[in-house]
Structure formats: C-alpha cells, structure tokens
CSV table of C-alpha atoms in Angstrom, one decimal:
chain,number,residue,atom,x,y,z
A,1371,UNK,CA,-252.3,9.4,-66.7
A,1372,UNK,CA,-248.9,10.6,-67.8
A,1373,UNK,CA,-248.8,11.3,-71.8
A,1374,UNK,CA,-244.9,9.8,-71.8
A,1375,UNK,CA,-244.9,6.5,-72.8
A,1376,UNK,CA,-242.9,4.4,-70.8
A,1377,UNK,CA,-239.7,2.3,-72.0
A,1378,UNK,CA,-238.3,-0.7,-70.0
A,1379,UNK,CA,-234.8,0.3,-69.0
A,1380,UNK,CA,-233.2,-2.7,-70.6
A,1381,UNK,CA,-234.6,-1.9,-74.1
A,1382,UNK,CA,-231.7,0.6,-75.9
A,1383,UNK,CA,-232.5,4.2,-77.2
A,1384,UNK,CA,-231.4,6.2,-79.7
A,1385,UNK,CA,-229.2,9.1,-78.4
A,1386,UNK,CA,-231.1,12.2,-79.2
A,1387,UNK,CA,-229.6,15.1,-81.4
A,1388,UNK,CA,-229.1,17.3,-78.1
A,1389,UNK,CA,-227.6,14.1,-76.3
A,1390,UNK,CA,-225.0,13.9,-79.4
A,1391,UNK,CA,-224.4,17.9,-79.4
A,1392,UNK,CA,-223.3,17.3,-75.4
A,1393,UNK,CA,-221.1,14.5,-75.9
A,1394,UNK,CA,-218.9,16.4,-78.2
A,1395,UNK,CA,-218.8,19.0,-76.1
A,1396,UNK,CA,-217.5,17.3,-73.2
A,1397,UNK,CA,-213.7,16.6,-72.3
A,1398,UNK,CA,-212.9,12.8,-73.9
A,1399,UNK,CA,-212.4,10.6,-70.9
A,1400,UNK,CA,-209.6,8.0,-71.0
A,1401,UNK,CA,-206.4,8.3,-73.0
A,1402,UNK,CA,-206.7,8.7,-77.0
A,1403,UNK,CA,-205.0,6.9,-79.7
A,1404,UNK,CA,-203.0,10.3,-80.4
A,1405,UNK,CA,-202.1,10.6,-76.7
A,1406,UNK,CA,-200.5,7.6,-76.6
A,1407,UNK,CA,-198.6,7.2,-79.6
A,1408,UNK,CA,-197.3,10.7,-78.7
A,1409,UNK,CA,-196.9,9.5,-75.1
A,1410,UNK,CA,-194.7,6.4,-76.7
A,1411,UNK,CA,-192.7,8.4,-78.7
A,1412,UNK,CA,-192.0,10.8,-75.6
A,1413,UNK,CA,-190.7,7.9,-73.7
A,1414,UNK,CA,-188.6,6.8,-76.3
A,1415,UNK,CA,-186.8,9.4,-77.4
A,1416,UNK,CA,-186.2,10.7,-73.3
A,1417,UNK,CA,-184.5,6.9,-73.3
A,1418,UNK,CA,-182.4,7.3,-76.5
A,1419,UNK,CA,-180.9,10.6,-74.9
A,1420,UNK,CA,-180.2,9.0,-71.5
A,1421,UNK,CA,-178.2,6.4,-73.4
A,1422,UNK,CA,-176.9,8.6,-75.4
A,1423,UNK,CA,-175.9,10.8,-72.4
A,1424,UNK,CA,-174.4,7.6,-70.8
A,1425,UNK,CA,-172.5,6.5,-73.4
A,1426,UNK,CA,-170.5,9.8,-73.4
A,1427,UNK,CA,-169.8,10.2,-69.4
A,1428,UNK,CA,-168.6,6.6,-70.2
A,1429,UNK,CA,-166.1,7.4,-72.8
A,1430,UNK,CA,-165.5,10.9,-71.4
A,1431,UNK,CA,-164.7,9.4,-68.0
A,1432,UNK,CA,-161.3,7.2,-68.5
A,1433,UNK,CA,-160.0,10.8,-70.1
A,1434,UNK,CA,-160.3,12.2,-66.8
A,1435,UNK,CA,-159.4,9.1,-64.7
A,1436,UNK,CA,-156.1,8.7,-67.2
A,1437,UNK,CA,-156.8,5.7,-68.2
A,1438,UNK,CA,-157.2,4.2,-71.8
A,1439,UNK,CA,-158.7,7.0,-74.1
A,1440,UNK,CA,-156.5,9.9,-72.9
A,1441,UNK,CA,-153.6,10.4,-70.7
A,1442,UNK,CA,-151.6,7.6,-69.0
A,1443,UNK,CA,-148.6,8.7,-66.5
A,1444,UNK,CA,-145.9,5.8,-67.0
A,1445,UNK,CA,-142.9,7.1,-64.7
A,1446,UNK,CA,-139.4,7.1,-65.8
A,1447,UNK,CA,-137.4,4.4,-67.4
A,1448,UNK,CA,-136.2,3.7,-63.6
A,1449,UNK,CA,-140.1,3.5,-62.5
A,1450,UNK,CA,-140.7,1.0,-65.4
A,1451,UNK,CA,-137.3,-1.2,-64.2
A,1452,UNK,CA,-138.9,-1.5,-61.0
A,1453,UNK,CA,-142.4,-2.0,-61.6
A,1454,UNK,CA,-141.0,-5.0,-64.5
A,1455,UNK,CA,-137.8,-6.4,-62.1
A,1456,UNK,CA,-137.6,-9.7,-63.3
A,1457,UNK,CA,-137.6,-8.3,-67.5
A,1458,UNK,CA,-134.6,-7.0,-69.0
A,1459,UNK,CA,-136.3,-4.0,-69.6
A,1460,UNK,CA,-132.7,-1.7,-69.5
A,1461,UNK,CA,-132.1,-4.0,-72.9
A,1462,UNK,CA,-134.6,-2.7,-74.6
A,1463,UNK,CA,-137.5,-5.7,-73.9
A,1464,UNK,CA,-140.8,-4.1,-73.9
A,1465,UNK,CA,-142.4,-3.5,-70.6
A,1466,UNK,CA,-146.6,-4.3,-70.7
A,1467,UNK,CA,-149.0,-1.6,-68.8
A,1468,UNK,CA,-152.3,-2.7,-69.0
A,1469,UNK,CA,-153.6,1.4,-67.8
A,1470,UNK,CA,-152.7,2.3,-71.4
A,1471,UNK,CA,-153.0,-0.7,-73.2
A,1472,UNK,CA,-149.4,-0.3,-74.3
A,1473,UNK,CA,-146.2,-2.0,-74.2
A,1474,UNK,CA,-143.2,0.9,-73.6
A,1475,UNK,CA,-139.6,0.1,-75.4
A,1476,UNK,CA,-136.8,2.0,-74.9
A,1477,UNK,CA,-135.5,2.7,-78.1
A,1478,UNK,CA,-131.9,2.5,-77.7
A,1479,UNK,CA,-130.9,1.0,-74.8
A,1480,UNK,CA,-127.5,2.6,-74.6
A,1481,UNK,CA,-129.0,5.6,-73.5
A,1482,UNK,CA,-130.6,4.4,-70.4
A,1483,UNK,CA,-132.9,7.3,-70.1
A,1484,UNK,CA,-136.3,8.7,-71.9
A,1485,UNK,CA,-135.3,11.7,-72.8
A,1486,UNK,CA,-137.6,15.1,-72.3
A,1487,UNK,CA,-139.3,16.0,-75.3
A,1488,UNK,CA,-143.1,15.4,-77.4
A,1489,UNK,CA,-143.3,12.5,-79.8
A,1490,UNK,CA,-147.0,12.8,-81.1
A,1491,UNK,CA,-146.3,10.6,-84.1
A,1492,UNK,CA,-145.2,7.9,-82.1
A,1493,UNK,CA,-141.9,6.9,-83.3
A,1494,UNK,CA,-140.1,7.5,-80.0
A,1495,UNK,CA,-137.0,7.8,-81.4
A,1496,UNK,CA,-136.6,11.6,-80.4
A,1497,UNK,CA,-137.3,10.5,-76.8
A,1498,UNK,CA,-135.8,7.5,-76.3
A,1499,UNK,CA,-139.0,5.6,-76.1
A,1500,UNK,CA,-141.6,3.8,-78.2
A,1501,UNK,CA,-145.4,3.2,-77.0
A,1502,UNK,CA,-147.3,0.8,-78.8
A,1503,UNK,CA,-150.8,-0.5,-79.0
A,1504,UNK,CA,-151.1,-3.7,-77.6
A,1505,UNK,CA,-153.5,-4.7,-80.4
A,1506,UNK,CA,-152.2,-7.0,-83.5
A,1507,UNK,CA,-153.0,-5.3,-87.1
A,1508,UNK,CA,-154.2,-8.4,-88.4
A,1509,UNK,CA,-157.7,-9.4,-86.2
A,1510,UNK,CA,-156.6,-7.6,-82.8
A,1511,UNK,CA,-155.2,-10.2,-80.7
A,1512,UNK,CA,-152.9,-9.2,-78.2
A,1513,UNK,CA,-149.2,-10.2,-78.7
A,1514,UNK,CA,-146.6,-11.2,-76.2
A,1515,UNK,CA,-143.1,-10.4,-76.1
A,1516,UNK,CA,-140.8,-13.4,-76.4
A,1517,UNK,CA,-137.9,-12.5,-74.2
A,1518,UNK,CA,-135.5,-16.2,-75.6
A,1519,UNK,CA,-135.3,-13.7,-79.2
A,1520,UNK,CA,-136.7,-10.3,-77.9
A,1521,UNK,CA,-140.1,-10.3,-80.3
A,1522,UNK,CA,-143.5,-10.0,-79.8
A,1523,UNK,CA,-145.4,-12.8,-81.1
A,1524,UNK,CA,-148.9,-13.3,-81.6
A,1525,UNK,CA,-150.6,-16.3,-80.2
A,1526,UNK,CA,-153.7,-16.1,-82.3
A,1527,UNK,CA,-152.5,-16.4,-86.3
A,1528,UNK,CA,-148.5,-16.3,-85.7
A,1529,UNK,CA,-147.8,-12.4,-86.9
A,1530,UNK,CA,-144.1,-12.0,-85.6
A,1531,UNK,CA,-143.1,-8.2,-84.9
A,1532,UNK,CA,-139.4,-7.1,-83.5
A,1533,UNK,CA,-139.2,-5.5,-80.1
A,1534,UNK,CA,-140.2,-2.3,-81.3
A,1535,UNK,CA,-143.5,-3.7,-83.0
A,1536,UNK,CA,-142.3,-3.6,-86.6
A,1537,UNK,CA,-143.8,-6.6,-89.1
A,1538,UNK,CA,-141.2,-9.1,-90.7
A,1539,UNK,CA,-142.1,-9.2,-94.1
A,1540,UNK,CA,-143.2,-13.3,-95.5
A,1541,UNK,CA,-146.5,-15.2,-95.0
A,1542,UNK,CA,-143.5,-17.1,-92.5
A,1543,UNK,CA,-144.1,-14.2,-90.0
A,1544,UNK,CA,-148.0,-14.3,-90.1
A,1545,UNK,CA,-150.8,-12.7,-91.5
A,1546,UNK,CA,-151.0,-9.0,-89.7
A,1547,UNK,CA,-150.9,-6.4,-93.3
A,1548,UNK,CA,-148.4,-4.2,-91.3
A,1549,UNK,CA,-146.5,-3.2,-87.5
A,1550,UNK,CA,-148.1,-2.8,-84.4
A,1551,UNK,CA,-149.9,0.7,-84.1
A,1552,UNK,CA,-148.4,3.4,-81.9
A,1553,UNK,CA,-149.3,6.0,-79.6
A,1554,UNK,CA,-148.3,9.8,-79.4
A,1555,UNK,CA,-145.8,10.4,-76.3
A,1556,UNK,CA,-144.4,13.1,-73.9
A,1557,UNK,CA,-141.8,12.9,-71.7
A,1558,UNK,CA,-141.1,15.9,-69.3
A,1559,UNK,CA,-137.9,17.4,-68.0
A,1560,UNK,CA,-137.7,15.1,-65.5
A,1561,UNK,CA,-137.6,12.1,-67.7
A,1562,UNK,CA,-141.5,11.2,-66.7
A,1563,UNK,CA,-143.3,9.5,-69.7
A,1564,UNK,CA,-146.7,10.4,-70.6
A,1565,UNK,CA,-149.0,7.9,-73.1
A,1566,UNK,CA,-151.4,9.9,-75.1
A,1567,UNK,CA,-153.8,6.7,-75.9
A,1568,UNK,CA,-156.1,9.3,-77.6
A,1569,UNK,CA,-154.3,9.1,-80.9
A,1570,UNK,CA,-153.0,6.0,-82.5
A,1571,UNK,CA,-150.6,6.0,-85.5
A,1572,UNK,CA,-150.9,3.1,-88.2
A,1573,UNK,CA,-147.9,1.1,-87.7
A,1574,UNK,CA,-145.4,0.9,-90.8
A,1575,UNK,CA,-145.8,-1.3,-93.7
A,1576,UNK,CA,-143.8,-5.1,-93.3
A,1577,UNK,CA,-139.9,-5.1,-93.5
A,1578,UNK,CA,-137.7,-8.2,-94.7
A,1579,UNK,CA,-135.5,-9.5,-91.7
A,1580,UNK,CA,-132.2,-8.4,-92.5
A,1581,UNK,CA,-132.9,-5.4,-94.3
A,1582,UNK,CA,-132.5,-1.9,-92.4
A,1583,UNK,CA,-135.9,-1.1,-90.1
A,1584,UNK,CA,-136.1,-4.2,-88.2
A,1585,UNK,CA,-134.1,-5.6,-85.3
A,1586,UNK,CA,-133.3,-9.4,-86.0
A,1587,UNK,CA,-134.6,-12.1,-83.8
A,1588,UNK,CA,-131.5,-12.9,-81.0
A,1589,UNK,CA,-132.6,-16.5,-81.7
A,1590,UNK,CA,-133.6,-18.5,-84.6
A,1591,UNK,CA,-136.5,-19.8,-82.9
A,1592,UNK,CA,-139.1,-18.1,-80.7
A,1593,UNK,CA,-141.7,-19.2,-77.7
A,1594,UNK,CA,-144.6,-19.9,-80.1
C-alpha cells in the first residue's frame, strides 16, 4: 500500500505554502477593481472631449456658413426693398432678416442709400443704416415693428422702442431697463451691407418721448 493518505475530492484543502507562492506569481485573470475604475474614467473623459469638440464645430460652423454668430451678407438698401415689397422700408420701417437675427433701418430715409463705410459700434448713423438685435432688453422676447406708428413693440411685457430700437422712458412703455442691442456693420463701396452678429453693443439707456434721441410714435396708439 501507498503511504499517501487519501482525501475524498469533495472535502476542501488548505492551499499549500508553494500553491500560495504560485498564485502570486501568476498574471490575475479577469479585470481588477483598478482596471476598471481607470477604464471608467477613460471613457468618460474621451466623452467629455467629444462633446466638448462638438460643441465648438457647432458654434464655429454658422461663422463659416454666415449665419448668426459671424458674418451676414444683407444686400443693398434696393435688395432689402425687394426682398420686404409690401413694407415701407424706403421710410425708414425696419426690415426683419431672420439669417442675422436682426432687423435693418435706414437711418435717414432721405438719403435712400447705405452708404460705404464700417460702423463696428453699431450706431449706423455714418452709414446710413442701423442693425439691431432682434432680442428685447428686458427677458428677450422678440419685438415687432408696428407699421400704424412705425415702433417696435413687444408682445410679451409691452416695452415700446422707436424705429430705430431706442426705449421711451415711463413704466407706460414697459419694463425693458434700456434700447434694443445693436450689431457692428460694414457696408462696401458698392452700397452692400454686411451684419457682424459676432459683436453686440448694449443698446442706450431710456429716452422721454419728446425729448431729442427718439423718433415720436406717427400715431397715438399702436398695434398692441
């Protein structure tokens, strides 16, 4: 006879020293707790950057489309007649192009022309034209021009502006804390208007109807 004893199979044995010496030499099999939570954190941060590198093709991409965010080509004062027929846009009414966000004014309308030259503060008045942000001041509505007294109105909390987006002054003419915000333009020698919606200039602080600065409504009443 042998001099081993013999063990049943089912009954569990100790590992021996040498068994535990081998086991820690030997790769791990399976996937760690270390592994993983550095595998997580790999995966994460590879989907913050895709986002991240989304997000700016996204805004990037209207830039070089011209669309809102850089660039907008209007035309001329005659292109924006024709593309707004039935508004009295050669009387100064503003004209609404929904590319740039922005409603374009001629400034005076006795000049019937946007005249070459840059504008980057938005004023207009050096080039015969006025683009403004179609957003009110006052929770960011969109106002629409009135064309019975020539003002844009907005429908949400009744903030009343002239035609050239300046705030009449009185809790009477709304809420909005100051005139429509404008955007930087360029018009070229041809006459060709340009919207730079990449810069917007705070719109001026409220004016009392009447006083110089704002253009008086053509009617006492208005179409809100």
């Amino acid at each position: 006879m042998s001099n081993y004893p013999v063990e049943p199979a089912s009954k569990p044995q100790a590992l021996t020293t040498e068994a535990i010496k081998s086991l820690r030499n030997e790769q791990v099999q399976g996937v760690s707790r270390r592994e993983l939570l550095r595998g997580s954190l790999a995966a994460a941060m590879g989907l913050w950057l895709i986002e991240v590198t989304a997000g700016t093709i996204g805004f990037l991409w209207p830039n070089l489309e011209g669309k809102f965010g850089g660039l907008v080509k209007i035309g001329t004062l005659d292109q924006v007649k024709s593309d707004n027929s039935s508004l009295p846009i050669g009387d100064g009414f503003p004209a609404y192009y929904s590319s740039a966000k922005a409603f374009v004014i001629l400034v005076d309308p006795a000049q019937q022309a946007f005249l070459p030259g840059e504008d980057p503060s938005g004023d207009g008045t050096s080039v015969n034209v006025r683009a403004l942000y179609q957003r009110c001041p006052h929770l960011g509505c969109k106002p629409n021009p009135c064309q019975k007294n020539f003002w844009l109105e907005c429908p949400c909390h009744g903030s009343r502006y002239d035609r050239l987006g300046v705030k009449a002054d009185g809790s009477q003419y709304g809420p909005a804390p100051r005139g429509m915000d404008r955007f930087g333009v360029v018009v070229d020698g041809a006459g060709v208007l340009t919207i730079d919606t990449g810069k917007i200039t705070l719109g001026p602080l409220p004016v009392a109807v009447g006083q110089p600065g704002i253009e008086p409504p053509r009617t006492p009443t208005g179409c809100i």
